[in-house]
Amino acid sequence: ISLFGIDIFEENVNLARQNAVLNGVQNLCTFEINKIPQESVFKDNFFNIVVTNPPYQADGKHTPSPHVQKSLAHGEDASEVTLEIWCKYLHKKLK
C-alpha cells in the first residue's frame, strides 16, 4: 500500500511528513503541496482509491470561517472550486 496526500497548505504537508516519519511509514508516503484541480504529479487513471475532503458548502449558502484554512476547506466560494469540478477531477485520477 502507498499513500499519496495533497494539500494546499505547506504546514499541513510538513505535518503529514513528520507524522509519517514518527510512525515509520515515510517510505510508503508521498505528500504534495498543490491545489485541486491543478495538475499534480498524479496522472489520470493512477489511483485505486481516492479519499477526499472537498469544499462542500455551496457559494453563498454558508457563513465562511474567519480562519483561512477552514474557509478554504469548507466553502466553494473561498476555494473557487465547485464540488462538481472537484469530483470530476478526482474521478479522472481513478483507475
PDB file of N, CA and C in Angstrom:
ATOM      1  N   ILE A   1       0.853  -1.177   0.000  1.00  0.00           N
ATOM      2  CA  ILE A   1       0.000   0.000   0.000  1.00  0.00           C
ATOM      3  C   ILE A   1       0.895   1.234   0.000  1.00  0.00           C
ATOM      4  N   SER A   2       0.463   2.229  -0.736  1.00  0.00           N
ATOM      5  CA  SER A   2       1.143   3.522  -0.759  1.00  0.00           C
ATOM      6  C   SER A   2       0.113   4.604  -0.500  1.00  0.00           C
ATOM      7  N   LEU A   3       0.554   5.670   0.123  1.00  0.00           N
ATOM      8  CA  LEU A   3      -0.327   6.791   0.417  1.00  0.00           C
ATOM      9  C   LEU A   3       0.210   8.033  -0.271  1.00  0.00           C
ATOM     10  N   PHE A   4      -0.671   8.736  -0.961  1.00  0.00           N
ATOM     11  CA  PHE A   4      -0.334   9.996  -1.602  1.00  0.00           C
ATOM     12  C   PHE A   4      -1.264  11.054  -1.034  1.00  0.00           C
ATOM     13  N   GLY A   5      -0.701  12.146  -0.535  1.00  0.00           N
ATOM     14  CA  GLY A   5      -1.515  13.206   0.036  1.00  0.00           C
ATOM     15  C   GLY A   5      -1.262  14.529  -0.651  1.00  0.00           C
ATOM     16  N   ILE A   6      -2.341  15.301  -0.836  1.00  0.00           N
ATOM     17  CA  ILE A   6      -2.259  16.626  -1.443  1.00  0.00           C
ATOM     18  C   ILE A   6      -2.930  17.615  -0.508  1.00  0.00           C
ATOM     19  N   ASP A   7      -2.279  18.740  -0.286  1.00  0.00           N
ATOM     20  CA  ASP A   7      -2.878  19.819   0.497  1.00  0.00           C
ATOM     21  C   ASP A   7      -2.351  21.139  -0.045  1.00  0.00           C
ATOM     22  N   ILE A   8      -3.133  22.189   0.090  1.00  0.00           N
ATOM     23  CA  ILE A   8      -2.691  23.487  -0.422  1.00  0.00           C
ATOM     24  C   ILE A   8      -1.835  24.248   0.568  1.00  0.00           C
ATOM     25  N   PHE A   9      -1.805  23.783   1.813  1.00  0.00           N
ATOM     26  CA  PHE A   9      -1.035  24.476   2.834  1.00  0.00           C
ATOM     27  C   PHE A   9       0.252  23.720   3.161  1.00  0.00           C
ATOM     28  N   GLU A  10       1.367  24.410   3.021  1.00  0.00           N
ATOM     29  CA  GLU A  10       2.674  23.803   3.275  1.00  0.00           C
ATOM     30  C   GLU A  10       2.773  23.251   4.689  1.00  0.00           C
ATOM     31  N   GLU A  11       2.223  23.965   5.659  1.00  0.00           N
ATOM     32  CA  GLU A  11       2.326  23.489   7.045  1.00  0.00           C
ATOM     33  C   GLU A  11       1.602  22.159   7.244  1.00  0.00           C
ATOM     34  N   ASN A  12       0.493  21.931   6.529  1.00  0.00           N
ATOM     35  CA  ASN A  12      -0.209  20.643   6.633  1.00  0.00           C
ATOM     36  C   ASN A  12       0.600  19.518   6.003  1.00  0.00           C
ATOM     37  N   VAL A  13       1.231  19.805   4.866  1.00  0.00           N
ATOM     38  CA  VAL A  13       2.063  18.807   4.201  1.00  0.00           C
ATOM     39  C   VAL A  13       3.272  18.470   5.084  1.00  0.00           C
ATOM     40  N   ASN A  14       3.888  19.478   5.672  1.00  0.00           N
ATOM     41  CA  ASN A  14       5.027  19.239   6.568  1.00  0.00           C
ATOM     42  C   ASN A  14       4.615  18.409   7.776  1.00  0.00           C
ATOM     43  N   LEU A  15       3.445  18.690   8.329  1.00  0.00           N
ATOM     44  CA  LEU A  15       2.935  17.925   9.465  1.00  0.00           C
ATOM     45  C   LEU A  15       2.691  16.470   9.063  1.00  0.00           C
ATOM     46  N   ALA A  16       2.133  16.260   7.883  1.00  0.00           N
ATOM     47  CA  ALA A  16       1.898  14.901   7.391  1.00  0.00           C
ATOM     48  C   ALA A  16       3.222  14.154   7.222  1.00  0.00           C
ATOM     49  N   ARG A  17       4.219  14.829   6.682  1.00  0.00           N
ATOM     50  CA  ARG A  17       5.537  14.197   6.518  1.00  0.00           C
ATOM     51  C   ARG A  17       6.145  13.830   7.866  1.00  0.00           C
ATOM     52  N   GLN A  18       6.051  14.728   8.826  1.00  0.00           N
ATOM     53  CA  GLN A  18       6.561  14.458  10.177  1.00  0.00           C
ATOM     54  C   GLN A  18       5.834  13.271  10.797  1.00  0.00           C
ATOM     55  N   ASN A  19       4.523  13.229  10.613  1.00  0.00           N
ATOM     56  CA  ASN A  19       3.721  12.131  11.149  1.00  0.00           C
ATOM     57  C   ASN A  19       4.139  10.795  10.543  1.00  0.00           C
ATOM     58  N   ALA A  20       4.398  10.787   9.237  1.00  0.00           N
ATOM     59  CA  ALA A  20       4.835   9.565   8.563  1.00  0.00           C
ATOM     60  C   ALA A  20       6.159   9.078   9.135  1.00  0.00           C
ATOM     61  N   VAL A  21       7.088  10.000   9.372  1.00  0.00           N
ATOM     62  CA  VAL A  21       8.384   9.639   9.966  1.00  0.00           C
ATOM     63  C   VAL A  21       8.190   9.083  11.376  1.00  0.00           C
ATOM     64  N   LEU A  22       7.399   9.750  12.182  1.00  0.00           N
ATOM     65  CA  LEU A  22       7.159   9.304  13.559  1.00  0.00           C
ATOM     66  C   LEU A  22       6.533   7.914  13.609  1.00  0.00           C
ATOM     67  N   ASN A  23       5.783   7.560  12.572  1.00  0.00           N
ATOM     68  CA  ASN A  23       5.124   6.254  12.529  1.00  0.00           C
ATOM     69  C   ASN A  23       5.881   5.231  11.689  1.00  0.00           C
ATOM     70  N   GLY A  24       7.057   5.620  11.201  1.00  0.00           N
ATOM     71  CA  GLY A  24       7.915   4.699  10.464  1.00  0.00           C
ATOM     72  C   GLY A  24       7.368   4.270   9.110  1.00  0.00           C
ATOM     73  N   VAL A  25       6.553   5.120   8.489  1.00  0.00           N
ATOM     74  CA  VAL A  25       5.970   4.766   7.189  1.00  0.00           C
ATOM     75  C   VAL A  25       6.333   5.766   6.099  1.00  0.00           C
ATOM     76  N   GLN A  26       7.352   6.573   6.326  1.00  0.00           N
ATOM     77  CA  GLN A  26       7.721   7.611   5.366  1.00  0.00           C
ATOM     78  C   GLN A  26       8.073   7.054   3.996  1.00  0.00           C
ATOM     79  N   ASN A  27       8.559   5.821   3.937  1.00  0.00           N
ATOM     80  CA  ASN A  27       8.900   5.236   2.639  1.00  0.00           C
ATOM     81  C   ASN A  27       7.654   4.790   1.862  1.00  0.00           C
ATOM     82  N   LEU A  28       6.489   4.821   2.493  1.00  0.00           N
ATOM     83  CA  LEU A  28       5.238   4.448   1.839  1.00  0.00           C
ATOM     84  C   LEU A  28       4.375   5.658   1.492  1.00  0.00           C
ATOM     85  N   CYS A  29       4.858   6.851   1.835  1.00  0.00           N
ATOM     86  CA  CYS A  29       4.036   8.060   1.706  1.00  0.00           C
ATOM     87  C   CYS A  29       4.696   9.116   0.825  1.00  0.00           C
ATOM     88  N   THR A  30       3.865   9.789   0.048  1.00  0.00           N
ATOM     89  CA  THR A  30       4.281  10.936  -0.741  1.00  0.00           C
ATOM     90  C   THR A  30       3.277  12.042  -0.483  1.00  0.00           C
ATOM     91  N   PHE A  31       3.756  13.231  -0.174  1.00  0.00           N
ATOM     92  CA  PHE A  31       2.882  14.364   0.089  1.00  0.00           C
ATOM     93  C   PHE A  31       3.271  15.514  -0.825  1.00  0.00           C
ATOM     94  N   GLU A  32       2.270  16.223  -1.322  1.00  0.00           N
ATOM     95  CA  GLU A  32       2.487  17.269  -2.303  1.00  0.00           C
ATOM     96  C   GLU A  32       1.681  18.509  -1.919  1.00  0.00           C
ATOM     97  N   ILE A  33       2.302  19.662  -2.089  1.00  0.00           N
ATOM     98  CA  ILE A  33       1.591  20.928  -1.932  1.00  0.00           C
ATOM     99  C   ILE A  33       1.003  21.255  -3.297  1.00  0.00           C
ATOM    100  N   ASN A  34      -0.315  21.300  -3.358  1.00  0.00           N
ATOM    101  CA  ASN A  34      -0.972  21.562  -4.634  1.00  0.00           C
ATOM    102  C   ASN A  34      -2.415  21.945  -4.377  1.00  0.00           C
ATOM    103  N   LYS A  35      -3.051  22.445  -5.411  1.00  0.00           N
ATOM    104  CA  LYS A  35      -4.453  22.854  -5.324  1.00  0.00           C
ATOM    105  C   LYS A  35      -5.230  22.104  -6.388  1.00  0.00           C
ATOM    106  N   ILE A  36      -6.244  21.398  -5.983  1.00  0.00           N
ATOM    107  CA  ILE A  36      -7.113  20.711  -6.932  1.00  0.00           C
ATOM    108  C   ILE A  36      -7.996  21.773  -7.581  1.00  0.00           C
ATOM    109  N   PRO A  37      -8.179  21.763  -8.876  1.00  0.00           N
ATOM    110  CA  PRO A  37      -7.878  20.723  -9.859  1.00  0.00           C
ATOM    111  C   PRO A  37      -6.611  20.971 -10.665  1.00  0.00           C
ATOM    112  N   GLN A  38      -5.641  21.705 -10.149  1.00  0.00           N
ATOM    113  CA  GLN A  38      -4.406  21.931 -10.889  1.00  0.00           C
ATOM    114  C   GLN A  38      -3.658  20.620 -11.091  1.00  0.00           C
ATOM    115  N   GLU A  39      -2.814  20.612 -12.096  1.00  0.00           N
ATOM    116  CA  GLU A  39      -2.052  19.389 -12.374  1.00  0.00           C
ATOM    117  C   GLU A  39      -1.118  19.058 -11.228  1.00  0.00           C
ATOM    118  N   SER A  40      -0.944  17.794 -11.041  1.00  0.00           N
ATOM    119  CA  SER A  40      -0.042  17.320  -9.996  1.00  0.00           C
ATOM    120  C   SER A  40       0.826  16.218 -10.576  1.00  0.00           C
ATOM    121  N   VAL A  41       1.623  15.617  -9.743  1.00  0.00           N
ATOM    122  CA  VAL A  41       2.462  14.507 -10.199  1.00  0.00           C
ATOM    123  C   VAL A  41       1.616  13.269 -10.449  1.00  0.00           C
ATOM    124  N   PHE A  42       0.363  13.294 -10.039  1.00  0.00           N
ATOM    125  CA  PHE A  42      -0.511  12.141 -10.182  1.00  0.00           C
ATOM    126  C   PHE A  42      -1.259  12.207 -11.512  1.00  0.00           C
ATOM    127  N   LYS A  43      -0.995  11.265 -12.358  1.00  0.00           N
ATOM    128  CA  LYS A  43      -1.605  11.224 -13.683  1.00  0.00           C
ATOM    129  C   LYS A  43      -3.020  10.641 -13.596  1.00  0.00           C
ATOM    130  N   ASP A  44      -3.776  10.761 -14.673  1.00  0.00           N
ATOM    131  CA  ASP A  44      -5.092  10.146 -14.746  1.00  0.00           C
ATOM    132  C   ASP A  44      -4.940   8.634 -14.652  1.00  0.00           C
ATOM    133  N   ASN A  45      -5.986   7.968 -14.170  1.00  0.00           N
ATOM    134  CA  ASN A  45      -6.005   6.504 -14.025  1.00  0.00           C
ATOM    135  C   ASN A  45      -4.862   6.007 -13.141  1.00  0.00           C
ATOM    136  N   PHE A  46      -4.570   6.715 -12.071  1.00  0.00           N
ATOM    137  CA  PHE A  46      -3.418   6.406 -11.217  1.00  0.00           C
ATOM    138  C   PHE A  46      -3.814   5.667  -9.938  1.00  0.00           C
ATOM    139  N   PHE A  47      -4.931   6.058  -9.329  1.00  0.00           N
ATOM    140  CA  PHE A  47      -5.283   5.556  -8.006  1.00  0.00           C
ATOM    141  C   PHE A  47      -6.320   4.440  -8.036  1.00  0.00           C
ATOM    142  N   ASN A  48      -6.208   3.539  -7.076  1.00  0.00           N
ATOM    143  CA  ASN A  48      -7.234   2.524  -6.857  1.00  0.00           C
ATOM    144  C   ASN A  48      -8.357   3.076  -5.987  1.00  0.00           C
ATOM    145  N   ILE A  49      -8.018   3.938  -5.051  1.00  0.00           N
ATOM    146  CA  ILE A  49      -8.976   4.523  -4.112  1.00  0.00           C
ATOM    147  C   ILE A  49      -8.627   5.995  -3.922  1.00  0.00           C
ATOM    148  N   VAL A  50      -9.653   6.839  -3.838  1.00  0.00           N
ATOM    149  CA  VAL A  50      -9.465   8.251  -3.536  1.00  0.00           C
ATOM    150  C   VAL A  50     -10.342   8.595  -2.337  1.00  0.00           C
ATOM    151  N   VAL A  51      -9.737   9.208  -1.339  1.00  0.00           N
ATOM    152  CA  VAL A  51     -10.464   9.707  -0.173  1.00  0.00           C
ATOM    153  C   VAL A  51     -10.229  11.207  -0.136  1.00  0.00           C
ATOM    154  N   THR A  52     -11.288  11.977   0.043  1.00  0.00           N
ATOM    155  CA  THR A  52     -11.147  13.414  -0.068  1.00  0.00           C
ATOM    156  C   THR A  52     -12.015  14.148   0.944  1.00  0.00           C
ATOM    157  N   ASN A  53     -11.670  15.391   1.148  1.00  0.00           N
ATOM    158  CA  ASN A  53     -12.466  16.302   1.967  1.00  0.00           C
ATOM    159  C   ASN A  53     -12.636  17.584   1.149  1.00  0.00           C
ATOM    160  N   PRO A  54     -13.551  17.544   0.167  1.00  0.00           N
ATOM    161  CA  PRO A  54     -13.701  18.701  -0.713  1.00  0.00           C
ATOM    162  C   PRO A  54     -14.436  19.848  -0.039  1.00  0.00           C
ATOM    163  N   PRO A  55     -14.299  21.051  -0.590  1.00  0.00           N
ATOM    164  CA  PRO A  55     -15.118  22.167  -0.106  1.00  0.00           C
ATOM    165  C   PRO A  55     -16.572  21.870  -0.479  1.00  0.00           C
ATOM    166  N   TYR A  56     -17.405  21.647   0.504  1.00  0.00           N
ATOM    167  CA  TYR A  56     -18.737  21.106   0.266  1.00  0.00           C
ATOM    168  C   TYR A  56     -19.872  22.112   0.443  1.00  0.00           C
ATOM    169  N   GLN A  57     -19.573  23.300   0.904  1.00  0.00           N
ATOM    170  CA  GLN A  57     -20.607  24.308   1.088  1.00  0.00           C
ATOM    171  C   GLN A  57     -20.719  25.149  -0.182  1.00  0.00           C
ATOM    172  N   ALA A  58     -21.912  25.220  -0.745  1.00  0.00           N
ATOM    173  CA  ALA A  58     -22.123  25.983  -1.970  1.00  0.00           C
ATOM    174  C   ALA A  58     -21.887  27.471  -1.727  1.00  0.00           C
ATOM    175  N   ASP A  59     -21.387  28.128  -2.751  1.00  0.00           N
ATOM    176  CA  ASP A  59     -21.127  29.561  -2.705  1.00  0.00           C
ATOM    177  C   ASP A  59     -22.394  30.310  -2.300  1.00  0.00           C
ATOM    178  N   GLY A  60     -22.271  31.147  -1.275  1.00  0.00           N
ATOM    179  CA  GLY A  60     -23.394  31.956  -0.819  1.00  0.00           C
ATOM    180  C   GLY A  60     -24.378  31.237   0.077  1.00  0.00           C
ATOM    181  N   LYS A  61     -24.131  29.980   0.410  1.00  0.00           N
ATOM    182  CA  LYS A  61     -25.061  29.194   1.220  1.00  0.00           C
ATOM    183  C   LYS A  61     -24.574  28.961   2.653  1.00  0.00           C
ATOM    184  N   HIS A  62     -23.497  29.637   3.019  1.00  0.00           N
ATOM    185  CA  HIS A  62     -22.948  29.462   4.360  1.00  0.00           C
ATOM    186  C   HIS A  62     -22.183  30.711   4.755  1.00  0.00           C
ATOM    187  N   THR A  63     -21.862  30.790   6.024  1.00  0.00           N
ATOM    188  CA  THR A  63     -21.027  31.880   6.522  1.00  0.00           C
ATOM    189  C   THR A  63     -19.592  31.378   6.570  1.00  0.00           C
ATOM    190  N   PRO A  64     -18.716  31.917   5.732  1.00  0.00           N
ATOM    191  CA  PRO A  64     -17.328  31.439   5.715  1.00  0.00           C
ATOM    192  C   PRO A  64     -16.637  31.650   7.058  1.00  0.00           C
ATOM    193  N   SER A  65     -15.788  30.722   7.403  1.00  0.00           N
ATOM    194  CA  SER A  65     -14.998  30.823   8.620  1.00  0.00           C
ATOM    195  C   SER A  65     -13.999  31.975   8.478  1.00  0.00           C
ATOM    196  N   PRO A  66     -13.707  32.663   9.580  1.00  0.00           N
ATOM    197  CA  PRO A  66     -12.676  33.697   9.522  1.00  0.00           C
ATOM    198  C   PRO A  66     -11.265  33.102   9.429  1.00  0.00           C
ATOM    199  N   HIS A  67     -11.140  31.802   9.662  1.00  0.00           N
ATOM    200  CA  HIS A  67      -9.848  31.116   9.573  1.00  0.00           C
ATOM    201  C   HIS A  67      -9.636  30.661   8.133  1.00  0.00           C
ATOM    202  N   VAL A  68      -8.550  31.083   7.529  1.00  0.00           N
ATOM    203  CA  VAL A  68      -8.297  30.822   6.111  1.00  0.00           C
ATOM    204  C   VAL A  68      -8.382  29.336   5.777  1.00  0.00           C
ATOM    205  N   GLN A  69      -7.716  28.491   6.554  1.00  0.00           N
ATOM    206  CA  GLN A  69      -7.708  27.072   6.238  1.00  0.00           C
ATOM    207  C   GLN A  69      -9.109  26.468   6.306  1.00  0.00           C
ATOM    208  N   LYS A  70      -9.863  26.804   7.324  1.00  0.00           N
ATOM    209  CA  LYS A  70     -11.221  26.266   7.438  1.00  0.00           C
ATOM    210  C   LYS A  70     -12.113  26.805   6.334  1.00  0.00           C
ATOM    211  N   SER A  71     -11.948  28.059   6.017  1.00  0.00           N
ATOM    212  CA  SER A  71     -12.756  28.671   4.964  1.00  0.00           C
ATOM    213  C   SER A  71     -12.518  27.973   3.624  1.00  0.00           C
ATOM    214  N   LEU A  72     -11.265  27.694   3.306  1.00  0.00           N
ATOM    215  CA  LEU A  72     -10.940  27.012   2.057  1.00  0.00           C
ATOM    216  C   LEU A  72     -11.416  25.563   2.067  1.00  0.00           C
ATOM    217  N   ALA A  73     -11.357  24.916   3.221  1.00  0.00           N
ATOM    218  CA  ALA A  73     -11.760  23.521   3.320  1.00  0.00           C
ATOM    219  C   ALA A  73     -13.271  23.345   3.223  1.00  0.00           C
ATOM    220  N   HIS A  74     -14.027  24.327   3.664  1.00  0.00           N
ATOM    221  CA  HIS A  74     -15.474  24.155   3.759  1.00  0.00           C
ATOM    222  C   HIS A  74     -16.261  24.759   2.613  1.00  0.00           C
ATOM    223  N   GLY A  75     -15.778  25.837   2.017  1.00  0.00           N
ATOM    224  CA  GLY A  75     -16.634  26.558   1.082  1.00  0.00           C
ATOM    225  C   GLY A  75     -16.108  26.670  -0.322  1.00  0.00           C
ATOM    226  N   GLU A  76     -17.023  26.466  -1.270  1.00  0.00           N
ATOM    227  CA  GLU A  76     -16.682  26.622  -2.676  1.00  0.00           C
ATOM    228  C   GLU A  76     -16.266  28.045  -2.994  1.00  0.00           C
ATOM    229  N   ASP A  77     -16.868  29.028  -2.308  1.00  0.00           N
ATOM    230  CA  ASP A  77     -16.557  30.417  -2.611  1.00  0.00           C
ATOM    231  C   ASP A  77     -15.110  30.752  -2.286  1.00  0.00           C
ATOM    232  N   ALA A  78     -14.596  30.236  -1.197  1.00  0.00           N
ATOM    233  CA  ALA A  78     -13.207  30.509  -0.809  1.00  0.00           C
ATOM    234  C   ALA A  78     -12.219  29.733  -1.674  1.00  0.00           C
ATOM    235  N   SER A  79     -12.558  28.490  -2.008  1.00  0.00           N
ATOM    236  CA  SER A  79     -11.634  27.649  -2.773  1.00  0.00           C
ATOM    237  C   SER A  79     -11.725  27.899  -4.275  1.00  0.00           C
ATOM    238  N   GLU A  80     -12.808  28.535  -4.722  1.00  0.00           N
ATOM    239  CA  GLU A  80     -13.049  28.809  -6.136  1.00  0.00           C
ATOM    240  C   GLU A  80     -13.207  27.536  -6.964  1.00  0.00           C
ATOM    241  N   VAL A  81     -13.520  26.424  -6.311  1.00  0.00           N
ATOM    242  CA  VAL A  81     -13.731  25.153  -6.992  1.00  0.00           C
ATOM    243  C   VAL A  81     -15.049  24.569  -6.496  1.00  0.00           C
ATOM    244  N   THR A  82     -15.935  24.239  -7.432  1.00  0.00           N
ATOM    245  CA  THR A  82     -17.200  23.645  -7.034  1.00  0.00           C
ATOM    246  C   THR A  82     -17.008  22.173  -6.691  1.00  0.00           C
ATOM    247  N   LEU A  83     -17.945  21.630  -5.973  1.00  0.00           N
ATOM    248  CA  LEU A  83     -17.908  20.216  -5.639  1.00  0.00           C
ATOM    249  C   LEU A  83     -17.926  19.360  -6.907  1.00  0.00           C
ATOM    250  N   GLU A  84     -18.669  19.795  -7.911  1.00  0.00           N
ATOM    251  CA  GLU A  84     -18.734  19.061  -9.176  1.00  0.00           C
ATOM    252  C   GLU A  84     -17.359  18.997  -9.851  1.00  0.00           C
ATOM    253  N   ILE A  85     -16.669  20.130  -9.933  1.00  0.00           N
ATOM    254  CA  ILE A  85     -15.330  20.151 -10.540  1.00  0.00           C
ATOM    255  C   ILE A  85     -14.375  19.266  -9.750  1.00  0.00           C
ATOM    256  N   TRP A  86     -14.423  19.380  -8.436  1.00  0.00           N
ATOM    257  CA  TRP A  86     -13.567  18.586  -7.545  1.00  0.00           C
ATOM    258  C   TRP A  86     -13.774  17.094  -7.811  1.00  0.00           C
ATOM    259  N   CYS A  87     -15.032  16.651  -7.843  1.00  0.00           N
ATOM    260  CA  CYS A  87     -15.339  15.226  -8.033  1.00  0.00           C
ATOM    261  C   CYS A  87     -14.940  14.738  -9.420  1.00  0.00           C
ATOM    262  N   LYS A  88     -15.181  15.541 -10.447  1.00  0.00           N
ATOM    263  CA  LYS A  88     -14.804  15.143 -11.802  1.00  0.00           C
ATOM    264  C   LYS A  88     -13.288  15.001 -11.925  1.00  0.00           C
ATOM    265  N   TYR A  89     -12.553  15.912 -11.323  1.00  0.00           N
ATOM    266  CA  TYR A  89     -11.088  15.847 -11.343  1.00  0.00           C
ATOM    267  C   TYR A  89     -10.595  14.559 -10.682  1.00  0.00           C
ATOM    268  N   LEU A  90     -11.114  14.275  -9.495  1.00  0.00           N
ATOM    269  CA  LEU A  90     -10.669  13.075  -8.773  1.00  0.00           C
ATOM    270  C   LEU A  90     -11.117  11.796  -9.479  1.00  0.00           C
ATOM    271  N   HIS A  91     -12.262  11.832 -10.104  1.00  0.00           N
ATOM    272  CA  HIS A  91     -12.741  10.657 -10.850  1.00  0.00           C
ATOM    273  C   HIS A  91     -11.766  10.295 -11.972  1.00  0.00           C
ATOM    274  N   LYS A  92     -11.201  11.320 -12.627  1.00  0.00           N
ATOM    275  CA  LYS A  92     -10.218  11.080 -13.684  1.00  0.00           C
ATOM    276  C   LYS A  92      -8.956  10.400 -13.139  1.00  0.00           C
ATOM    277  N   LYS A  93      -8.660  10.620 -11.878  1.00  0.00           N
ATOM    278  CA  LYS A  93      -7.448  10.047 -11.285  1.00  0.00           C
ATOM    279  C   LYS A  93      -7.633   8.574 -10.903  1.00  0.00           C
ATOM    280  N   LEU A  94      -8.872   8.111 -10.865  1.00  0.00           N
ATOM    281  CA  LEU A  94      -9.139   6.724 -10.508  1.00  0.00           C
ATOM    282  C   LEU A  94      -8.926   5.785 -11.685  1.00  0.00           C
ATOM    283  N   LYS A  95      -8.464   4.583 -11.373  1.00  0.00           N
ATOM    284  CA  LYS A  95      -8.325   3.534 -12.409  1.00  0.00           C
ATOM    285  C   LYS A  95      -9.695   3.072 -12.827  1.00  0.00           C
TER     286      LYS A  95
END
